[in-house]
mmCIF file of C-alpha atoms and ligand atoms in Angstrom:
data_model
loop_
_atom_site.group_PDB
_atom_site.id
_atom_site.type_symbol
_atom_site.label_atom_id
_atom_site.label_comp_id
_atom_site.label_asym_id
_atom_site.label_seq_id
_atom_site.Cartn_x
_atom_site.Cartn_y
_atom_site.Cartn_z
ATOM 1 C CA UNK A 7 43.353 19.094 -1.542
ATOM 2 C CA UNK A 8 41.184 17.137 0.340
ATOM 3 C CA UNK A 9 39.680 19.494 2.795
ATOM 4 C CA UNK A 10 36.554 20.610 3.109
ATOM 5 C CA UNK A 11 35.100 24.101 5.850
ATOM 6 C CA UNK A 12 31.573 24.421 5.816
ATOM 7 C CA UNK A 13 30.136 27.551 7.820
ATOM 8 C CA UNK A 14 27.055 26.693 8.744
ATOM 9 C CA UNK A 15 23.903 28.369 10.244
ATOM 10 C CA UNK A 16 22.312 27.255 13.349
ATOM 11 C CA UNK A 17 19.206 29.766 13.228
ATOM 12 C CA UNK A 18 17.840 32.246 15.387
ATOM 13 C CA UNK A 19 17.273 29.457 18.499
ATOM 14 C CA UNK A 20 16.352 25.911 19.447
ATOM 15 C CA UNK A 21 16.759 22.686 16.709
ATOM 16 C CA UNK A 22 13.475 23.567 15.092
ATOM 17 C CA UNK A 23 15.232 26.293 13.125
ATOM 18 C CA UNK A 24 18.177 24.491 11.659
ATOM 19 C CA UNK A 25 17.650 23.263 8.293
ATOM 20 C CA UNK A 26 18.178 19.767 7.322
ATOM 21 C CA UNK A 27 21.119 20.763 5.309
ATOM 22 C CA UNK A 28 22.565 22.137 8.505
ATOM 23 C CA UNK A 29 21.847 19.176 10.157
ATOM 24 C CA UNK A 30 23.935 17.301 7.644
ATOM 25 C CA UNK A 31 26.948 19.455 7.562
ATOM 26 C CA UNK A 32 26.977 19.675 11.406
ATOM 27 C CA UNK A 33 26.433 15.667 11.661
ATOM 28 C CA UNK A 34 29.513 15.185 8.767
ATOM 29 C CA UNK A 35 32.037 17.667 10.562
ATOM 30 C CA UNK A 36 35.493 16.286 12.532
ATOM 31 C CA UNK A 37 36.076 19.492 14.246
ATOM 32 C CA UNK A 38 33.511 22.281 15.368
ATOM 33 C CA UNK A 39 34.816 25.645 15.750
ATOM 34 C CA UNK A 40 32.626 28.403 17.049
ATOM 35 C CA UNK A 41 31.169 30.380 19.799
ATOM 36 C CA UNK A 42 30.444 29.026 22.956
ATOM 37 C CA UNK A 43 27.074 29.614 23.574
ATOM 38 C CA UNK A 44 26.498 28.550 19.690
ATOM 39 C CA UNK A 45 28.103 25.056 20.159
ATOM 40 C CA UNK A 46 26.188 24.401 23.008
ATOM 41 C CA UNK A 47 23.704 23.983 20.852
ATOM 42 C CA UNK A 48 24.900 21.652 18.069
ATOM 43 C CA UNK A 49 24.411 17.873 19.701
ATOM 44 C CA UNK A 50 27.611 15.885 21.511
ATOM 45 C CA UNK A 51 28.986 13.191 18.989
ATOM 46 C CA UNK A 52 31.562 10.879 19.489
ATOM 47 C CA UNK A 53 34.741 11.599 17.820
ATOM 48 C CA UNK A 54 34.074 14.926 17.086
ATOM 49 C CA UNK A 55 36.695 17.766 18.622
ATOM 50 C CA UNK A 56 35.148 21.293 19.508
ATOM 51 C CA UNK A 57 36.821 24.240 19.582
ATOM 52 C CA UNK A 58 34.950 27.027 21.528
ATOM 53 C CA UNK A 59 36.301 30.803 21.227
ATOM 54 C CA UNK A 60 35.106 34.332 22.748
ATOM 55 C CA UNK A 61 32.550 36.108 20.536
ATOM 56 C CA UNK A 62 35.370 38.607 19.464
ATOM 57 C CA UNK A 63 37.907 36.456 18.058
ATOM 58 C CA UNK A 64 36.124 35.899 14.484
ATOM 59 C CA UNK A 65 38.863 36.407 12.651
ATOM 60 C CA UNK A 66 40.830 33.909 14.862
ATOM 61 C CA UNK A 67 38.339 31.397 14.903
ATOM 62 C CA UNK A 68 38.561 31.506 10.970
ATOM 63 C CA UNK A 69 42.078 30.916 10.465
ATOM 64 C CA UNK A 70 42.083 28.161 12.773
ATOM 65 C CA UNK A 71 39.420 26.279 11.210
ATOM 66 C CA UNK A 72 41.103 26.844 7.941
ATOM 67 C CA UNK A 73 44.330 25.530 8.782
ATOM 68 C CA UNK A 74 42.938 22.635 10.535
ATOM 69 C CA UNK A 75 40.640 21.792 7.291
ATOM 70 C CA UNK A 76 44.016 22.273 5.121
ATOM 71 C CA UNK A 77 45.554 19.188 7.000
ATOM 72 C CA UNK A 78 42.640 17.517 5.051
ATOM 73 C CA UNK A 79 39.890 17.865 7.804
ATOM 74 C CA UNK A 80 36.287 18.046 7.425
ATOM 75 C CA UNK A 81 35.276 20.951 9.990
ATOM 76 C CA UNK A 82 32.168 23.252 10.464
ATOM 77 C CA UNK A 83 32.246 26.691 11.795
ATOM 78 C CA UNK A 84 29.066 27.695 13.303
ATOM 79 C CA UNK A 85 27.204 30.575 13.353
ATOM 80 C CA UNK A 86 23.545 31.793 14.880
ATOM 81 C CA UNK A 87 21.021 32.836 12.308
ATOM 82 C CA UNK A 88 22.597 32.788 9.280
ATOM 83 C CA UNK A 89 26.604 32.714 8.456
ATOM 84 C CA UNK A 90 26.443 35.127 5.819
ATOM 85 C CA UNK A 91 24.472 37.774 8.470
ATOM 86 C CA UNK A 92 27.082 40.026 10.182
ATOM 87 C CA UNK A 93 29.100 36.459 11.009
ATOM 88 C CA UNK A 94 31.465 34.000 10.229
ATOM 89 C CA UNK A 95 31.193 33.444 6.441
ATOM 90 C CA UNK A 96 32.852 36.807 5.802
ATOM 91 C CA UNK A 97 35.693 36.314 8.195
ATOM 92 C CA UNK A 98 36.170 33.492 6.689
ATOM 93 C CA UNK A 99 36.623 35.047 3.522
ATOM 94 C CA UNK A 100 38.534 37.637 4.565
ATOM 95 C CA UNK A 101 40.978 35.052 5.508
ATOM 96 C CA UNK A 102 41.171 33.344 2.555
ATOM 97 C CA UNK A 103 41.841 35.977 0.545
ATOM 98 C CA UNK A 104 44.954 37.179 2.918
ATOM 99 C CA UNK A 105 45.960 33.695 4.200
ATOM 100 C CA UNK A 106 47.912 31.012 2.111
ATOM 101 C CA UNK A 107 47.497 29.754 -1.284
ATOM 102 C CA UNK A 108 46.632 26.283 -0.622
ATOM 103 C CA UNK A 109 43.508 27.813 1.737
ATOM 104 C CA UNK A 110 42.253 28.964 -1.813
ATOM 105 C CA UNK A 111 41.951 24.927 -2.933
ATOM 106 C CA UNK A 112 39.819 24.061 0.004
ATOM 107 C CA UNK A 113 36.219 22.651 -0.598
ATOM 108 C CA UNK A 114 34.481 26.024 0.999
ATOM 109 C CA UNK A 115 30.595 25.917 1.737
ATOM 110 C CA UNK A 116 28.388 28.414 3.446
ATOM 111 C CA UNK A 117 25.077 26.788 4.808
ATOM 112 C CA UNK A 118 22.411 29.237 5.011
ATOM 113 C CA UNK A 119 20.107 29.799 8.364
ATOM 114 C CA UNK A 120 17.201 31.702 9.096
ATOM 115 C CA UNK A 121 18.471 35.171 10.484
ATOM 116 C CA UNK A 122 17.210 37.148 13.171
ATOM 117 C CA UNK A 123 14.952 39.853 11.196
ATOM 118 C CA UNK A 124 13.321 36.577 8.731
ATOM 119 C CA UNK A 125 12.604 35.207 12.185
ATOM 120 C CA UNK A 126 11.599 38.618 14.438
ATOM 121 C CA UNK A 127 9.318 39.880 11.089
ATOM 122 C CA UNK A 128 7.691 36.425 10.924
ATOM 123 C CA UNK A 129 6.447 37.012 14.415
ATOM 124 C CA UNK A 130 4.742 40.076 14.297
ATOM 125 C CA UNK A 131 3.144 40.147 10.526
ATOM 126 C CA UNK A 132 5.249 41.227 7.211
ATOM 127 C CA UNK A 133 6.949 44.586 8.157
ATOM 128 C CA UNK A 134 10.001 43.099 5.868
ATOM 129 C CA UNK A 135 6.755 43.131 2.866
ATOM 130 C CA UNK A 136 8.434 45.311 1.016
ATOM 131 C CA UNK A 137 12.040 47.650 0.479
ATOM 132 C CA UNK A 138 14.031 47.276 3.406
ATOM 133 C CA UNK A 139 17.688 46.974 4.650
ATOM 134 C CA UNK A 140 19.500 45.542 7.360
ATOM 135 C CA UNK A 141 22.044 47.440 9.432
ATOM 136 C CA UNK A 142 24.691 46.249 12.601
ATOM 137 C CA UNK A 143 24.941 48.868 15.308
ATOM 138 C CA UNK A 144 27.861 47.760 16.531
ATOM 139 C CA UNK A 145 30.641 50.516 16.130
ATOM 140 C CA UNK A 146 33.362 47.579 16.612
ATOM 141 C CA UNK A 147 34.289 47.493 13.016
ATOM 142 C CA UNK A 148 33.558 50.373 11.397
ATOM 143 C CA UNK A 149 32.979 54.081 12.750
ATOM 144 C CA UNK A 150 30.056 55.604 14.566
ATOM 145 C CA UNK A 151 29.520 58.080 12.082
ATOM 146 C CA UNK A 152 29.480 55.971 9.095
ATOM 147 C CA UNK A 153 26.540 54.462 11.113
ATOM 148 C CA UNK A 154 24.598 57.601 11.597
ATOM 149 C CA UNK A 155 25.166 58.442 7.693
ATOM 150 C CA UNK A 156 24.049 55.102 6.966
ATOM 151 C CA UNK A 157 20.816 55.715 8.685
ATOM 152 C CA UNK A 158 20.164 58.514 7.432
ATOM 153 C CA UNK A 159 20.417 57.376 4.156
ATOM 154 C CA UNK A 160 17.970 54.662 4.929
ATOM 155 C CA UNK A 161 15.521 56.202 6.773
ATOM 156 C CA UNK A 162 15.230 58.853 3.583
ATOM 157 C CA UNK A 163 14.681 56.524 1.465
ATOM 158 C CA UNK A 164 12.008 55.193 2.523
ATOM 159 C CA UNK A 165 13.606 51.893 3.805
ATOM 160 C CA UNK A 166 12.508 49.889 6.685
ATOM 161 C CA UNK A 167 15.262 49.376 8.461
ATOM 162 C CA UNK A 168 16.171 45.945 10.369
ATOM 163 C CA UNK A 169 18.942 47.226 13.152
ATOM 164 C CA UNK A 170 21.292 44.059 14.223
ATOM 165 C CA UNK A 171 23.580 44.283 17.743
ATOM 166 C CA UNK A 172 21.128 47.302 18.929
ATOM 167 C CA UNK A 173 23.712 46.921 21.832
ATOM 168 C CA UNK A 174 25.929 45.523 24.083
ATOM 169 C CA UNK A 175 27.588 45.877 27.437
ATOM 170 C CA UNK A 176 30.106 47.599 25.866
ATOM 171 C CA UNK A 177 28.464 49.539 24.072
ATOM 172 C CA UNK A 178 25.405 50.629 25.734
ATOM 173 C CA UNK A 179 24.922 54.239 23.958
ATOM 174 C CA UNK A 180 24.276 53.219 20.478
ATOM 175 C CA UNK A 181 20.647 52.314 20.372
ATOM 176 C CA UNK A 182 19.227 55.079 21.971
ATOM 177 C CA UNK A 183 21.693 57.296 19.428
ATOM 178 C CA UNK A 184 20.558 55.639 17.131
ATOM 179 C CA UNK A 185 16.761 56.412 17.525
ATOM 180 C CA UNK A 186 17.517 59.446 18.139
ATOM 181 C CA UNK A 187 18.941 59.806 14.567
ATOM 182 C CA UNK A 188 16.019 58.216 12.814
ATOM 183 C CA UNK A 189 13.705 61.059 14.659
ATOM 184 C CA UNK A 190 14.741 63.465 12.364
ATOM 185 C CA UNK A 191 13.415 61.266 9.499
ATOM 186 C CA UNK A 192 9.777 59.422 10.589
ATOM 187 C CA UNK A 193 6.795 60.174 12.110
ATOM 188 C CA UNK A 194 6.757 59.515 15.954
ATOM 189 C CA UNK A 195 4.324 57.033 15.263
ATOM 190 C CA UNK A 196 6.575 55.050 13.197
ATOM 191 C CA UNK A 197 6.130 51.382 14.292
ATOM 192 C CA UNK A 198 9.285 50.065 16.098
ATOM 193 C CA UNK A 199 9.205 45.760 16.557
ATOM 194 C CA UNK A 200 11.855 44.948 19.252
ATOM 195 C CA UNK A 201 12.162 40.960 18.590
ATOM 196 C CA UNK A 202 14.031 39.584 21.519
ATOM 197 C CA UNK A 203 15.806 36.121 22.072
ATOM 198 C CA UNK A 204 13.125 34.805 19.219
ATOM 199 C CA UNK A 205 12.987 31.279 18.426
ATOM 200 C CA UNK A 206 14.088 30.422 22.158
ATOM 201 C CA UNK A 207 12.160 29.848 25.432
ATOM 202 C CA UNK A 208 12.399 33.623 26.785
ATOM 203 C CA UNK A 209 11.457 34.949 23.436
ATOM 204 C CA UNK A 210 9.568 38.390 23.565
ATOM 205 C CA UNK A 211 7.892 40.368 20.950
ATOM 206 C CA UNK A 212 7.107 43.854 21.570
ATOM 207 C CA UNK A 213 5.774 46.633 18.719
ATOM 208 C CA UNK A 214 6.240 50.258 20.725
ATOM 209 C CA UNK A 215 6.398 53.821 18.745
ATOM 210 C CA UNK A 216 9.765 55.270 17.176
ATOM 211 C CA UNK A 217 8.801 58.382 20.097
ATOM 212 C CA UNK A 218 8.478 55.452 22.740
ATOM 213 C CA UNK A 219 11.401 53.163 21.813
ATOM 214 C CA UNK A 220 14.184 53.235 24.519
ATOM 215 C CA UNK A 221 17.252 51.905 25.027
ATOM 216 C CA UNK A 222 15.810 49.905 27.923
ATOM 217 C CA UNK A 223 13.934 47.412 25.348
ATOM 218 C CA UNK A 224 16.721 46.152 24.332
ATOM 219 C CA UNK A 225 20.012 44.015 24.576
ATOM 220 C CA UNK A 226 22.446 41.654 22.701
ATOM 221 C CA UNK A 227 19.595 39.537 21.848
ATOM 222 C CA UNK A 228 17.452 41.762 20.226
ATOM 223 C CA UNK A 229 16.737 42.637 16.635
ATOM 224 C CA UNK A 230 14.931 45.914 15.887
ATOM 225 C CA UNK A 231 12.865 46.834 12.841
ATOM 226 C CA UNK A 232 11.671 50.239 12.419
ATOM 227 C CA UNK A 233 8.845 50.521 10.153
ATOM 228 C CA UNK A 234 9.143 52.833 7.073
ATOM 229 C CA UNK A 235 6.211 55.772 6.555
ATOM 230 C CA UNK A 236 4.359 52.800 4.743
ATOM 231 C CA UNK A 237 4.455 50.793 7.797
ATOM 232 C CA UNK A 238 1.032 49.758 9.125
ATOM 233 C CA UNK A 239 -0.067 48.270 12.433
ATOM 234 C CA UNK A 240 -3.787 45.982 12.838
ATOM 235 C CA UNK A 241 -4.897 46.095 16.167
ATOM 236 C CA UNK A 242 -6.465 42.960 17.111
ATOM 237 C CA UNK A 243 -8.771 42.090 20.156
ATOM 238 C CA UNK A 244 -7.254 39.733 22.723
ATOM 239 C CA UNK A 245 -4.529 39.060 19.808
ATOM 240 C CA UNK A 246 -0.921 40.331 19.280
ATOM 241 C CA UNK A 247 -0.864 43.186 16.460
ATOM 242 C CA UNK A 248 0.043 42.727 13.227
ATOM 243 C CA UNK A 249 2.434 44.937 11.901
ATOM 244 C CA UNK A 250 3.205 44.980 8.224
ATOM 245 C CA UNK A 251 4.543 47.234 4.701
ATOM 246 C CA UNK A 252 2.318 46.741 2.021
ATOM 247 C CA UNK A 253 3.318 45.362 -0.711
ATOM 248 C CA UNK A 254 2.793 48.728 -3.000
ATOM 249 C CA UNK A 255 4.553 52.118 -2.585
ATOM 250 C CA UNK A 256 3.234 55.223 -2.237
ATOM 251 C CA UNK A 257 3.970 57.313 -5.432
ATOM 252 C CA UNK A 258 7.555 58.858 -5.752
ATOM 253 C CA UNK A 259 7.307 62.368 -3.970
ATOM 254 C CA UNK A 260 5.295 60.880 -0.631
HETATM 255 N N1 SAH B 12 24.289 35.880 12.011
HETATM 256 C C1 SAH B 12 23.226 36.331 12.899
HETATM 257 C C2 SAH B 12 23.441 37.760 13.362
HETATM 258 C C3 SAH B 12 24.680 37.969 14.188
HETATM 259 S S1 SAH B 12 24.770 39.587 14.869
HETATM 260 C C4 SAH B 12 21.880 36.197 12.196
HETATM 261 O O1 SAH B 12 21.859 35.955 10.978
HETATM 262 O O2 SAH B 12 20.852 36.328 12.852
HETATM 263 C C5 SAH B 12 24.024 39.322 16.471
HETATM 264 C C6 SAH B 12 22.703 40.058 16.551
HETATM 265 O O3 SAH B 12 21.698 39.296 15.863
HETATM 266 C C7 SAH B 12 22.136 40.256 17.943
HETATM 267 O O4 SAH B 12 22.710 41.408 18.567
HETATM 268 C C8 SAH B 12 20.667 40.476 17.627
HETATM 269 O O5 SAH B 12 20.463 41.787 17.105
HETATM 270 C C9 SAH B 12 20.448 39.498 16.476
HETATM 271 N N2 SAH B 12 19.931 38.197 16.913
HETATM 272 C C10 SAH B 12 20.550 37.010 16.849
HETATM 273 N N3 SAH B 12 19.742 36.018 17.294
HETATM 274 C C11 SAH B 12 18.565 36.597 17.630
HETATM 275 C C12 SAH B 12 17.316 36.093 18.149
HETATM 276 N N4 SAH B 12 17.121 34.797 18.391
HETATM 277 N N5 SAH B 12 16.314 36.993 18.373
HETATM 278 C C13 SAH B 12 16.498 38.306 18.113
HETATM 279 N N6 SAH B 12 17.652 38.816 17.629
HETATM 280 C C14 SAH B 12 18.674 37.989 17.401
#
């Protein structure tokens, strides 16, 4: 089959993010499928069809691209950050493995991108410099309590913790439960980056305390990364902080 679906990432914001590879795929496609605001920001070329859909209709989007690519296509899905982040490369997956058998022939690639905590920890110093793990908020797919066990889990051992979809109109409670949660675990003064829109023009980089952090920092374009007891902030005159995990652990029963 000649077909070919690439899911490609486009990076945390404008073109300087996108890898050359990315470039490529994105310049080789037929058909674009993705959301809106993400295909706003691929170029216009001629002869080449675009298929915008609503943030919520992943799964949707998937099996659309896939059928188009099985009529022997060469489409791109497109993703922000990277595809295989909380995105598109999994949905597509997913419907692969329940869709047809001829979707299983299909040339599949997954083009990586920089995601939002490589770009939001780049920012502000290293806080990613050593264990860490990354975690959605979003309660859409899976329940709130699996959440809360999750980060508990985390924050005991000793993880920093890189929180994706913090929240969202829809769900505006989350973050601030979230925090909450983690409380139990670290030190009030437990560094808290709240990276928001980076990479774009109204980026904003803010380090507060896990006992200042609020639910008013933050919306659909932020990424959060709360430090781990290890976490260590330089204050620097007439500079931003730099806020960072060393690269050695503290011995075993810290
Ligand atoms: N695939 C994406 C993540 C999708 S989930 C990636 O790899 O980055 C969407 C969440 O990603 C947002 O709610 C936010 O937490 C984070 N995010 C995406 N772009 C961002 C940016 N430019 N700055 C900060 N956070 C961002």
């Amino acid at each position: 089959m000649s077909g070919h679906l690439a899911v490609v990432g486009l990076g945390p914001g404008d073109a300087r993010y996108l890898t050359p590879e990315a470039a490529e795929a994105l310049a080789a496609a037929e058909a674009l499928y993705g959301y809106a605001p993400y295909l706003d920001r691929v170029p216009a070329r001629a002869a080449q069809s675009r298929h915008a859909s609503d943030n919520r209709e992943e799964r949707a989007r998937a099996s659309a691209a896939l059928g188009h690519a099985a009529q022997g296509a060469r489409v791109a899905v497109v993703s922000g950050g990277d595809p295989g982040v909380f995105a598109m490369a999994a949905a597509v997956c997913e419907e692969i493995e329940a869709g047809p058998e001829n979707w299983r022939a299909l040339d599949i690639e997954i083009v990586p991108g920089i995601t939002a905590m490589l770009a939001v920890a780049a920012r502000i110093g290293a806080p990613l410099g050593h264990d860490f793990c990354a975690l959605s908020l979003s309660d859409n797919l899976k329940p709130w309590e699996l959440i809360e066990r999750r980060l508990d889990a985390a924050a005991a051992a000793g993880f920093v913790i890189a929180l994706y979809n913090p929240v969202s109109r829809a769900r505006p409670w989350q973050f601030g439960a979230a925090i909450e949660r983690l409380r139990r675990h670290l030190l009030p003064s437990t560094p808290v980056v709240l990276g928001r829109a980076v990479g774009r023009a109204d980026e904003r980089v803010n380090v507060v305390t896990l006992a200042a952090a609020d639910a008013a920092d933050t919306d659909m374009a932020t990424l959060v990364i709360v430090g781990s007891r290890e976490t260590r902030v330089i204050a620097r005159n007439g500079r931003p902080p730099l806020v960072y995990t060393p690269r050695a652990a503290a011995e075993v029963s810290a």
